[in-house]
Each structure stands twice: as C-alpha cells, then as structure tokens.
Tab-separated table of C-alpha atoms in Angstrom:
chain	number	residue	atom	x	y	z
A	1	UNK	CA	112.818	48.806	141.602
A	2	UNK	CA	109.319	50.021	143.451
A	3	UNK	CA	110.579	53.148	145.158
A	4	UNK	CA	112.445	54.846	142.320
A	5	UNK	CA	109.050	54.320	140.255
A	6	UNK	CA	107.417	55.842	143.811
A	7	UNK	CA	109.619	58.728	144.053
A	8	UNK	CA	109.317	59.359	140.021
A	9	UNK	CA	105.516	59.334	139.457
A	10	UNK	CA	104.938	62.594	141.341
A	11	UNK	CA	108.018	63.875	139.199
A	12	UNK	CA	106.748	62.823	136.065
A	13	UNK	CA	102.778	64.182	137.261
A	14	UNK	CA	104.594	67.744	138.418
A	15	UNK	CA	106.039	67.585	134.705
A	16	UNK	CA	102.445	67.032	132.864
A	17	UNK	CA	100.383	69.684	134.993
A	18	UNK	CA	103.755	72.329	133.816
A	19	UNK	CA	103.650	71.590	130.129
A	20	UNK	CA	99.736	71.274	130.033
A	21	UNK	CA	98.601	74.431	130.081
A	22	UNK	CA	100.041	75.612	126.791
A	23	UNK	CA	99.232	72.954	125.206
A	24	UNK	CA	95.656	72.927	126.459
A	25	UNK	CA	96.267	76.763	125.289
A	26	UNK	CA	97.229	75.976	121.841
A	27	UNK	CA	94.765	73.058	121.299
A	28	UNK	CA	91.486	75.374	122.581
A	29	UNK	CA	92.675	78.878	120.706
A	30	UNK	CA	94.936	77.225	117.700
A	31	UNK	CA	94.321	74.224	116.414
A	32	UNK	CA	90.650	73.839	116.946
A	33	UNK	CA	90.193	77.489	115.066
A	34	UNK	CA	92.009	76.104	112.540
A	35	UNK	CA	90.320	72.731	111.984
A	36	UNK	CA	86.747	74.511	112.032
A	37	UNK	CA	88.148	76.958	109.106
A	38	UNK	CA	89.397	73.585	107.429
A	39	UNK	CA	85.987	72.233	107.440
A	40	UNK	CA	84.525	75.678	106.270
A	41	UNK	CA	86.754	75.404	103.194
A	42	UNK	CA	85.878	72.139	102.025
A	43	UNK	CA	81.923	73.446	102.288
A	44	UNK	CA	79.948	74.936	99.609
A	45	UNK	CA	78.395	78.222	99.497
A	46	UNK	CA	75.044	78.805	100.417
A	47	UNK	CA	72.611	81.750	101.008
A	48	UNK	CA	71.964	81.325	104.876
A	49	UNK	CA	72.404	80.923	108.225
A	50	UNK	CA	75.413	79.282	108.177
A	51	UNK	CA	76.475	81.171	104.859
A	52	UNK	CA	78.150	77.332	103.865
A	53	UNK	CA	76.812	73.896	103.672
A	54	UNK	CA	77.088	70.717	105.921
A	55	UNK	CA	79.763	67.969	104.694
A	56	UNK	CA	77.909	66.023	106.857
A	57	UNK	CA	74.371	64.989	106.332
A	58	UNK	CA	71.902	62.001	107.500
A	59	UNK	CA	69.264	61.355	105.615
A	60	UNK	CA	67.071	58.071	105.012
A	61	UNK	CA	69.569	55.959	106.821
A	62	UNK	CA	72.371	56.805	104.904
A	63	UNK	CA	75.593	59.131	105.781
A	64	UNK	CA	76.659	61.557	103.173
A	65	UNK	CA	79.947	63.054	103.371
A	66	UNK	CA	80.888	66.086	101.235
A	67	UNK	CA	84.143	67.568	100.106
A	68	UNK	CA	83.532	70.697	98.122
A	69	UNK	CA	86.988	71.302	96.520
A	70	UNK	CA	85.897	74.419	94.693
A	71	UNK	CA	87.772	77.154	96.627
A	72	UNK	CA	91.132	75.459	96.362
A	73	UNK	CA	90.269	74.388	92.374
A	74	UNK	CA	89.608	78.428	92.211
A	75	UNK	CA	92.617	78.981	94.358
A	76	UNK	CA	94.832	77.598	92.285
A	77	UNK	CA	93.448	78.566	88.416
A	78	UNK	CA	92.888	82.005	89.156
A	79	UNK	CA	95.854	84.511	88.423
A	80	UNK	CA	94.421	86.691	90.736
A	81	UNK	CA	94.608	84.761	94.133
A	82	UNK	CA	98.669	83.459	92.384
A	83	UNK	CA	99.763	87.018	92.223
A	84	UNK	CA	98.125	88.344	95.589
A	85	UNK	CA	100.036	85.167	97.384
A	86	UNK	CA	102.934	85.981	95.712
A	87	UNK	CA	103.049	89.702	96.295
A	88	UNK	CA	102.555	89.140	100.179
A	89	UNK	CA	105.644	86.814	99.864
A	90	UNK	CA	107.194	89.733	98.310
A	91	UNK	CA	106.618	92.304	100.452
A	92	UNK	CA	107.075	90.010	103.333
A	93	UNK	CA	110.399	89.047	102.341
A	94	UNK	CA	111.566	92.550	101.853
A	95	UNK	CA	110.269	94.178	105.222
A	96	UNK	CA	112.412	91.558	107.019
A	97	UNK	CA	115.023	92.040	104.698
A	98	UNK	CA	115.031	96.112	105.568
A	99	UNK	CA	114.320	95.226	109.367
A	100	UNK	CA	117.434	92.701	109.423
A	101	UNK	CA	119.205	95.781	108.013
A	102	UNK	CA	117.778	98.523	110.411
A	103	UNK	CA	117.654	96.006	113.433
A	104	UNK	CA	120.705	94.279	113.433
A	105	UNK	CA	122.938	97.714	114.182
A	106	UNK	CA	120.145	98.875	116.872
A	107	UNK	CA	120.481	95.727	118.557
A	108	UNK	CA	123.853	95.250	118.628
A	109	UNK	CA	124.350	99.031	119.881
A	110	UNK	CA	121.699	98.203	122.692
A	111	UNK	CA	123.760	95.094	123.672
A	112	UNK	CA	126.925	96.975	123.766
A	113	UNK	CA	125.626	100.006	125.573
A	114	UNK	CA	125.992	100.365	129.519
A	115	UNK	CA	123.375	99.437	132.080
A	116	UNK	CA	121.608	102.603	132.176
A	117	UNK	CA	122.119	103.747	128.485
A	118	UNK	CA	120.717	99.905	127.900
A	119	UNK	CA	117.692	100.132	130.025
A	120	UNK	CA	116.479	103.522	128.001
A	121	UNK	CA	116.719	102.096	124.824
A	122	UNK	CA	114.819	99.213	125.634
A	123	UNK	CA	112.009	101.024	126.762
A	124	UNK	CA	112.365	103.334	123.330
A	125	UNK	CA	112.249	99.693	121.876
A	126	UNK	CA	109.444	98.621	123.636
A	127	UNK	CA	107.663	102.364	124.123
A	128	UNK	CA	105.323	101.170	120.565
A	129	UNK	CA	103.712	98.775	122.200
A	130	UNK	CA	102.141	101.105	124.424
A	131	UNK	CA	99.995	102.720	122.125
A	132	UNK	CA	97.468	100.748	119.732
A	133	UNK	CA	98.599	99.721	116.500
A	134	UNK	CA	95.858	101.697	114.740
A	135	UNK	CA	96.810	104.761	115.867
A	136	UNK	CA	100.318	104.738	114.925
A	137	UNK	CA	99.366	103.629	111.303
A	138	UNK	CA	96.932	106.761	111.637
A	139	UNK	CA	99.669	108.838	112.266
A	140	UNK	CA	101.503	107.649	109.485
A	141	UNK	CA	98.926	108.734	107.326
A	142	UNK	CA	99.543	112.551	108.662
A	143	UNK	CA	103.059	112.010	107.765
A	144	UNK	CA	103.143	110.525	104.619
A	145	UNK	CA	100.087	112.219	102.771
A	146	UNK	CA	100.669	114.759	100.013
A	147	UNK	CA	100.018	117.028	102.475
A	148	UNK	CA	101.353	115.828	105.386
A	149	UNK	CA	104.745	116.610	107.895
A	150	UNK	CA	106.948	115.119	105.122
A	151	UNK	CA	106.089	117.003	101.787
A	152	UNK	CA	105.318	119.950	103.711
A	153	UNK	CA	108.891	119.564	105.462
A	154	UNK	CA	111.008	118.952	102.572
A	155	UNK	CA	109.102	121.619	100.463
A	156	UNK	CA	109.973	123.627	103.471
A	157	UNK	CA	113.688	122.800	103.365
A	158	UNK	CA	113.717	123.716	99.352
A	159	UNK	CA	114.488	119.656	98.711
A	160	UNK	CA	111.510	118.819	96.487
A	161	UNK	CA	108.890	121.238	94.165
A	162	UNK	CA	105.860	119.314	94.468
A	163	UNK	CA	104.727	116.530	97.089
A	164	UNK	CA	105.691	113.014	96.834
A	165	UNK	CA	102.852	109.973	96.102
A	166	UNK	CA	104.071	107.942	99.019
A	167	UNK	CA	100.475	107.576	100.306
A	168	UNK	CA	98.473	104.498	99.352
A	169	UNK	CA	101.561	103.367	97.328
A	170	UNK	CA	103.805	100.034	98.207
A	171	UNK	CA	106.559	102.210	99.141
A	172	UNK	CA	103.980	103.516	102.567
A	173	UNK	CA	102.860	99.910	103.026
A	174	UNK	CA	106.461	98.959	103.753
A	175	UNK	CA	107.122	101.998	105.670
A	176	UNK	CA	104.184	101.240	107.888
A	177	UNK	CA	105.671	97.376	108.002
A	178	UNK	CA	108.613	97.935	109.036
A	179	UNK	CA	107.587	100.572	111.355
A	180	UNK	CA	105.506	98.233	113.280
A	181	UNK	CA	107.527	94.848	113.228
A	182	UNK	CA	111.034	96.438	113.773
A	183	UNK	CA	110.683	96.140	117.514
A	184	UNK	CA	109.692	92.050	116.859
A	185	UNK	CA	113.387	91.363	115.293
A	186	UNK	CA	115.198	93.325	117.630
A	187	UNK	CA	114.095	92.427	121.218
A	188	UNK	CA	114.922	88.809	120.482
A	189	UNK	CA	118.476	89.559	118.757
A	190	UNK	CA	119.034	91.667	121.645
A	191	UNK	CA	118.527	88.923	123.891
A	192	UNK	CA	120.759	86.904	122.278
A	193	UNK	CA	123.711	89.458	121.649
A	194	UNK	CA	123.415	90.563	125.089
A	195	UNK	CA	124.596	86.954	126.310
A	196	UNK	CA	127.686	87.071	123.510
A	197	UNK	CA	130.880	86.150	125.162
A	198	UNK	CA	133.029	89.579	124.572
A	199	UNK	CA	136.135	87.058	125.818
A	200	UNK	CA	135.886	85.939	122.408
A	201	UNK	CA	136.076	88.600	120.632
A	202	UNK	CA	139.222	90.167	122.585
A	203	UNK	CA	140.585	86.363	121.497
A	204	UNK	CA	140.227	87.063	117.730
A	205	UNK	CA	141.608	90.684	117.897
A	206	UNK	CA	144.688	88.994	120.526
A	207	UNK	CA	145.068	86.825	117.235
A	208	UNK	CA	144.927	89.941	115.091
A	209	UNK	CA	141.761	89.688	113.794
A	210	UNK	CA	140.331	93.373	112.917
A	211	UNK	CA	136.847	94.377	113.742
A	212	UNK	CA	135.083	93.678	110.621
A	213	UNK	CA	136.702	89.898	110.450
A	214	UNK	CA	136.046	89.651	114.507
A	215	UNK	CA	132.209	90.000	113.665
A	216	UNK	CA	132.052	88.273	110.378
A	217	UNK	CA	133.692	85.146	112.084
A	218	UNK	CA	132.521	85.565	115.884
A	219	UNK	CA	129.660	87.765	116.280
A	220	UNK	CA	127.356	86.944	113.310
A	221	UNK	CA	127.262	83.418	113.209
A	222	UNK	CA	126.543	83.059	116.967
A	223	UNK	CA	124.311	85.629	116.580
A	224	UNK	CA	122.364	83.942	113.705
A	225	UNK	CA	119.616	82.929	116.209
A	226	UNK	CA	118.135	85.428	117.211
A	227	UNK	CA	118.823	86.744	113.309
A	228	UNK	CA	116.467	84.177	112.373
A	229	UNK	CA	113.857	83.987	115.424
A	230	UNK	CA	113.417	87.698	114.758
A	231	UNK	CA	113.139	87.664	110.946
A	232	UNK	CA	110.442	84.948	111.531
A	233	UNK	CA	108.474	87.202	114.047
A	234	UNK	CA	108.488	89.599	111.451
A	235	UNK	CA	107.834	87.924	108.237
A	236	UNK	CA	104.935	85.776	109.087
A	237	UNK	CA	102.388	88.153	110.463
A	238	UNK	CA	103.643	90.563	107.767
A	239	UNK	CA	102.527	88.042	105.146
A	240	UNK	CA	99.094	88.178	106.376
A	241	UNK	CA	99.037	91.927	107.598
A	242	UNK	CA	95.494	93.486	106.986
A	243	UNK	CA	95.629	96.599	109.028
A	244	UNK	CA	98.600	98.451	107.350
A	245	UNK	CA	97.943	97.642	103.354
A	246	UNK	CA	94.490	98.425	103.758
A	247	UNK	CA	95.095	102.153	105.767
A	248	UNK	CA	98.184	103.067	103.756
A	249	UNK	CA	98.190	101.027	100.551
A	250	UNK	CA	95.997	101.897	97.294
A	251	UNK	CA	93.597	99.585	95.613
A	252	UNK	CA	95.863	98.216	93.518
A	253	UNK	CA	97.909	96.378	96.764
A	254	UNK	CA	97.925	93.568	96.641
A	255	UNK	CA	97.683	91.267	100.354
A	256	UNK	CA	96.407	88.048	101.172
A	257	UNK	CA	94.681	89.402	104.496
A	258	UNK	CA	93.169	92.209	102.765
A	259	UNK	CA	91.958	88.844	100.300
A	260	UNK	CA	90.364	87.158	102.938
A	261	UNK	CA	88.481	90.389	104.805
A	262	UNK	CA	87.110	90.761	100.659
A	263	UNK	CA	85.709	87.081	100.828
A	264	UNK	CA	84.660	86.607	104.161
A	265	UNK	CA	82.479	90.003	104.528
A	266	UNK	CA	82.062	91.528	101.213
A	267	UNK	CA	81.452	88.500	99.242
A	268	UNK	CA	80.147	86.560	102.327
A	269	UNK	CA	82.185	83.152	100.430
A	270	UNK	CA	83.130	81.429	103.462
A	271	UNK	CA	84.411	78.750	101.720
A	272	UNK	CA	86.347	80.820	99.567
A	273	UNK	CA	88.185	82.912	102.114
A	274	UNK	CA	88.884	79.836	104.531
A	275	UNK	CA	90.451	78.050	101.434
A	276	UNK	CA	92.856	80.994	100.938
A	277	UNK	CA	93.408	81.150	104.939
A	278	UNK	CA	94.715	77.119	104.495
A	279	UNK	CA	96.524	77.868	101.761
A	280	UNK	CA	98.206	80.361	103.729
A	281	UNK	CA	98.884	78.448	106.509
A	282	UNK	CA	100.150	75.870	104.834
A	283	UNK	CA	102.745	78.657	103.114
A	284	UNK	CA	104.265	79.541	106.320
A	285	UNK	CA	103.844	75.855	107.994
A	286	UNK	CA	106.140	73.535	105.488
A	287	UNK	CA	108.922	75.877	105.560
A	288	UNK	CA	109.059	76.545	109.614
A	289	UNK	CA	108.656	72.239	109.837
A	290	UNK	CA	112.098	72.270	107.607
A	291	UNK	CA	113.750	75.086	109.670
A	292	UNK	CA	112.391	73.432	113.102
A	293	UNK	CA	113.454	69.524	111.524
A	294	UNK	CA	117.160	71.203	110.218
A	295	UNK	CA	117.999	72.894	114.266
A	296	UNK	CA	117.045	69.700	115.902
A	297	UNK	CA	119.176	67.702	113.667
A	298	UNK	CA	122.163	70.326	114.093
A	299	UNK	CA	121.771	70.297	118.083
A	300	UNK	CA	121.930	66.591	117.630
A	301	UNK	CA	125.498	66.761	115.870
A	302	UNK	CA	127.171	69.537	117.490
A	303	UNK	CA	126.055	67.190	120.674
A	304	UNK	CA	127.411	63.903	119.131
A	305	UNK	CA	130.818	65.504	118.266
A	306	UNK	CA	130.557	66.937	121.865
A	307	UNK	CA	130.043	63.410	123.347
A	308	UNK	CA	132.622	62.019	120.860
C-alpha cells in the first residue's frame, strides 16, 4: 500500500503546481478586486481621502462594524438605476441575438471552407484585434455621422434625400456592438464546427434527409456549444460596455457602465457606483451558476446512460 502512495504524491504535487497558477491568477486579479468593491459598497460617502468611510472602526475598546446599505436601498427604489439595468439587458440580449444571426453562417462557411480559403478568413476574423478598440469605434463615427461615408454614399447613389440620425442613436450603439463582439461568437463556434463529424451528415442525407432537416437535426444541436459559449462571450461584456454607448450613443442611452463611470468620477459616490457594479455582477453570476450547474448535470447523464 506504501509505494502506490510513493509513486502518487509527486503525481498529485505535479497536478497542484498545473492548476495553481490560474487560480492564484483569478484569486489576485478577480476575486480580491471584487471583494474590495464589495466592501466599498457597503461604506458611506464621505468628503476625503478615501472618498468612503471605514466599516471598521476601534475606538475606546470597543469594535464597531458598519454596513451602510444605502446604495443598494437607492439601487433598488430608484426608476432610474431599474430602467438603465434593464436597458443594458436589452441591448445585450439583442446584439447576441444579431451576432448569433450574422455569426452562425460566417462560421459555418469558415468550417466548411478548404485549408487555405480557411486560414484567410480566420485571419479576416481575427484581423480586429489588431488594431485598438478605440479606434475602430472612431471610425465608426466617420461612417455613421450625418455627414459621414454612409449618408454621403447613399445620397450619392440617389437612395435617400437627406442624411440619416444613426449617430448617437441606439441603432449606432448596436452597430458598434456587434461590430466589435462578432469576432467573440464566431472563433469559438468555429472551433467547434470545425471538429463536426461530416460522416454524419452524409448518414442523414444516405437516409434521405435534405439539407435543411440534416442541419436542424445534426448540425445545430451538436453545434449548440459553441452557440452558447459564444453568445456568452458576447453578451456579458456587452452588458457592461462603456466605450461604445458613450462614443456613439446620445445622452439619452441608457448603460450600466456608462452608470458607474457617472458615480465613480463625476459624482465621486464610491459607494454608489460599487453597489451598482455588485448588482451587476450578481446579474450575470446567478444565471451562468444555473447554466454551469444544468451542463454538469447533463454530462453526468449522457455518461450514466453511456455506462448503463
């Protein structure tokens, strides 16, 4: 009994130093941010250095521990702070919605393509990434202005009289959304559609199966994946996107992260903007817990009917 324990400690020590970097990772640049903006909310606001106060004080011998609760009592009574959390849903929702649209095709065409042809598009895919985010919303703004390529070019073409108000309008905010996180749903769908067995498709058309009921029944539920990594890759950043609303939206967009840069340097309330940041959070936390709770329990039955 001795040596297997011998021959496994080293095993199980090689296993800790792999998986303890990223956690080391997530603990030092994650969760400790996250606990010190927890505190911060639960503070009060104060005119200082720290612009919040202590919840934990020591005076005369005794221990004072405070829970300010009135960020998240504000949080929750204003209609302002409802609507903005809401509307980031919203548009959230709907730029993955119109990336799972525009995505799913380019992906699928990448996957399908040869070698070479493959190779190209990926790096048209990936090409984005090259350049900084702030300049391609910048030169969104030269195209979707009232005077910009696009009015100019369809007044030029005879299709429109006057320029269209796309600029600092919802309609440019999801333009400049889906712009950016397009290449976040496809890379990951393409590296799942890539590894489809095309055996099984040639099976359901051997069985007669046309195209359209080959990829209803084949293709898009083993797919569904890297339909949903991708879609969350681009619908949780996009709830908190600052950047984008803020260039190419007007004043009356509403966004939580354009909430929180309001609070936390205009208004200087701390407390206030780290309440909306847990709030947020906490959003996009419970339902990725359920998603994360509902695949492990599915891996565990499609491996007990396997074992079965």
């Amino acid at each position: 009994m001795k040596t297997p324990r011998l021959l496994s400690t080293p095993v199980a020590w090689r296993r800790i130093f792999t998986i303890a970097p990223p956690f080391v990772w997530l603990v030092l640049f994650l969760l400790l941010p996250f606990l010190l903006v927890l505190k911060i909310s639960f503070a009060d606001l104060q005119f200082g250095v720290p612009p919040y106060t202590a919840l934990v004080e020591f005076t005369d011998y005794t221990l004072n521990v405070v829970l300010n609760l009135r960020g998240y009592a504000l949080l929750f009574s204003d209609s302002l702070y409802i609507a903005t959390y809401l509307h980031s849903v919203k548009m959230a929702a709907i730029t993955t919605l119109c990336c799972v649209l525009i995505g799913y095709p380019m992906a699928y065409y990448i996957a399908r393509s040869e070698p070479s042809t493959r190779n190209l598009l990926l790096i048209g895919v990936i090409l984005p990434f090259w350049t900084s985010l702030l300049l391609r919303v910048y030169a969104w703004i030269g195209i979707l202005r009232n005077d910009g390529l696009l009015n100019n070019l369809l007044m030029g073409l005879g299709f429109i009289d006057q320029p269209l108000e796309i600029y600092r309008t919802d309609l440019a905010v999801y333009i400049g959304l889906i712009y950016a996180y397009l290449p976040f749903f496809i890379l990951p769908l393409y590296a799942n559609l890539v590894k489809l067995d095309v055996r099984l498709l040639e099976a359901a058309y051997d069985l007669g199966a046309r195209p359209w009921r080959a990829f209803v029944s084949v293709t898009l539920p083993m797919s569904m994946p890297g339909v949903i990594a991708g879609s969350m890759l681009v619908f949780i950043p996009s709830v908190g996107e600052f950047v984008i609303p803020e260039m190419l939206g007007g004043a009356d967009t509403l966004m939580i992260g354009r909430v929180m840069w309001t609070e936390f340097f205009n208004n200087s309330d701390w407390p206030m903007a780290a309440a909306v940041t847990c709030v947020m959070v906490l959003l996009l936390l419970v339902p990725l817990v359920f998603f994360q709770y509902g695949q492990t329990r599915q891996l565990e039955f499609k491996g007990g009917r396997r074992n079965g």
